Amino acid sequence: MEREIIQDTLAHALVEAGEHVRAAGLLHHRTTTRRHHAYEDLLLTTRTTGS
C-alpha cells in the first residue's frame, strides 16, 4: 500500500510539472502489472446511469 501512495504522489507531481506522458506511463504500468483489489476494479469500471 505504501508503494501505491508514493506512486500516486509521484504521478500527481509529474502532472503538476507538465509531465503528463510520464505520469500516464507510471499509472498504466501500475494498473497493468499488479492485481487489483475488488474495490479498485469497481472504480476502474465505467458505469452508465439511467437518469
PDB file of C-alpha atoms in Angstrom:
ATOM      1  CA  MET A   1       0.000   0.000   0.000  1.00  0.00           C
ATOM      2  CA  GLU A   2       2.840   2.422   0.769  1.00  0.00           C
ATOM      3  CA  ARG A   3       4.244   1.955  -2.728  1.00  0.00           C
ATOM      4  CA  GLU A   4       0.891   2.940  -4.221  1.00  0.00           C
ATOM      5  CA  ILE A   5       0.785   6.110  -2.134  1.00  0.00           C
ATOM      6  CA  ILE A   6       4.267   7.052  -3.317  1.00  0.00           C
ATOM      7  CA  GLN A   7       3.356   6.297  -6.938  1.00  0.00           C
ATOM      8  CA  ASP A   8       0.180   8.379  -6.663  1.00  0.00           C
ATOM      9  CA  THR A   9       2.172  11.257  -5.177  1.00  0.00           C
ATOM     10  CA  LEU A  10       4.785  10.976  -7.927  1.00  0.00           C
ATOM     11  CA  ALA A  11       2.114  10.842 -10.631  1.00  0.00           C
ATOM     12  CA  HIS A  12       0.478  13.960  -9.187  1.00  0.00           C
ATOM     13  CA  ALA A  13       3.831  15.767  -9.093  1.00  0.00           C
ATOM     14  CA  LEU A  14       4.526  14.749 -12.702  1.00  0.00           C
ATOM     15  CA  VAL A  15       1.158  16.129 -13.809  1.00  0.00           C
ATOM     16  CA  GLU A  16       1.796  19.375 -11.935  1.00  0.00           C
ATOM     17  CA  ALA A  17       5.180  19.627 -13.705  1.00  0.00           C
ATOM     18  CA  GLY A  18       3.548  19.116 -17.105  1.00  0.00           C
ATOM     19  CA  GLU A  19       4.947  15.599 -17.494  1.00  0.00           C
ATOM     20  CA  HIS A  20       1.621  14.053 -18.471  1.00  0.00           C
ATOM     21  CA  VAL A  21       3.075  11.246 -20.578  1.00  0.00           C
ATOM     22  CA  ARG A  22       5.365  10.117 -17.763  1.00  0.00           C
ATOM     23  CA  ALA A  23       2.505  10.246 -15.244  1.00  0.00           C
ATOM     24  CA  ALA A  24       0.263   8.218 -17.532  1.00  0.00           C
ATOM     25  CA  GLY A  25       3.047   5.699 -18.100  1.00  0.00           C
ATOM     26  CA  LEU A  26       3.587   5.284 -14.373  1.00  0.00           C
ATOM     27  CA  LEU A  27      -0.103   4.737 -13.676  1.00  0.00           C
ATOM     28  CA  HIS A  28      -0.531   2.450 -16.685  1.00  0.00           C
ATOM     29  CA  HIS A  29       2.381   0.311 -15.542  1.00  0.00           C
ATOM     30  CA  ARG A  30       0.929   0.059 -12.059  1.00  0.00           C
ATOM     31  CA  THR A  31      -2.543  -0.887 -13.209  1.00  0.00           C
ATOM     32  CA  THR A  32      -1.315  -3.486 -15.688  1.00  0.00           C
ATOM     33  CA  THR A  33       1.356  -5.200 -13.606  1.00  0.00           C
ATOM     34  CA  ARG A  34      -0.376  -5.822 -10.308  1.00  0.00           C
ATOM     35  CA  ARG A  35      -3.555  -7.471  -9.199  1.00  0.00           C
ATOM     36  CA  HIS A  36      -6.321  -5.039  -8.293  1.00  0.00           C
ATOM     37  CA  HIS A  37      -8.419  -5.195  -5.209  1.00  0.00           C
ATOM     38  CA  ALA A  38     -12.129  -5.715  -5.847  1.00  0.00           C
ATOM     39  CA  TYR A  39     -12.958  -2.112  -4.918  1.00  0.00           C
ATOM     40  CA  GLU A  40     -10.370  -0.806  -7.399  1.00  0.00           C
ATOM     41  CA  ASP A  41     -11.882  -2.891 -10.181  1.00  0.00           C
ATOM     42  CA  LEU A  42     -15.237  -1.295  -9.382  1.00  0.00           C
ATOM     43  CA  LEU A  43     -13.692   2.180  -9.551  1.00  0.00           C
ATOM     44  CA  LEU A  44     -11.974   1.403 -12.867  1.00  0.00           C
ATOM     45  CA  THR A  45     -15.180   0.066 -14.432  1.00  0.00           C
ATOM     46  CA  THR A  46     -17.152   2.606 -16.410  1.00  0.00           C
ATOM     47  CA  ARG A  47     -20.763   2.630 -15.335  1.00  0.00           C
ATOM     48  CA  THR A  48     -23.670   4.256 -17.073  1.00  0.00           C
ATOM     49  CA  THR A  49     -26.568   5.684 -15.152  1.00  0.00           C
ATOM     50  CA  GLY A  50     -30.121   5.595 -16.382  1.00  0.00           C
ATOM     51  CA  SER A  51     -31.117   9.138 -15.358  1.00  0.00           C
TER      52      SER A  51
END
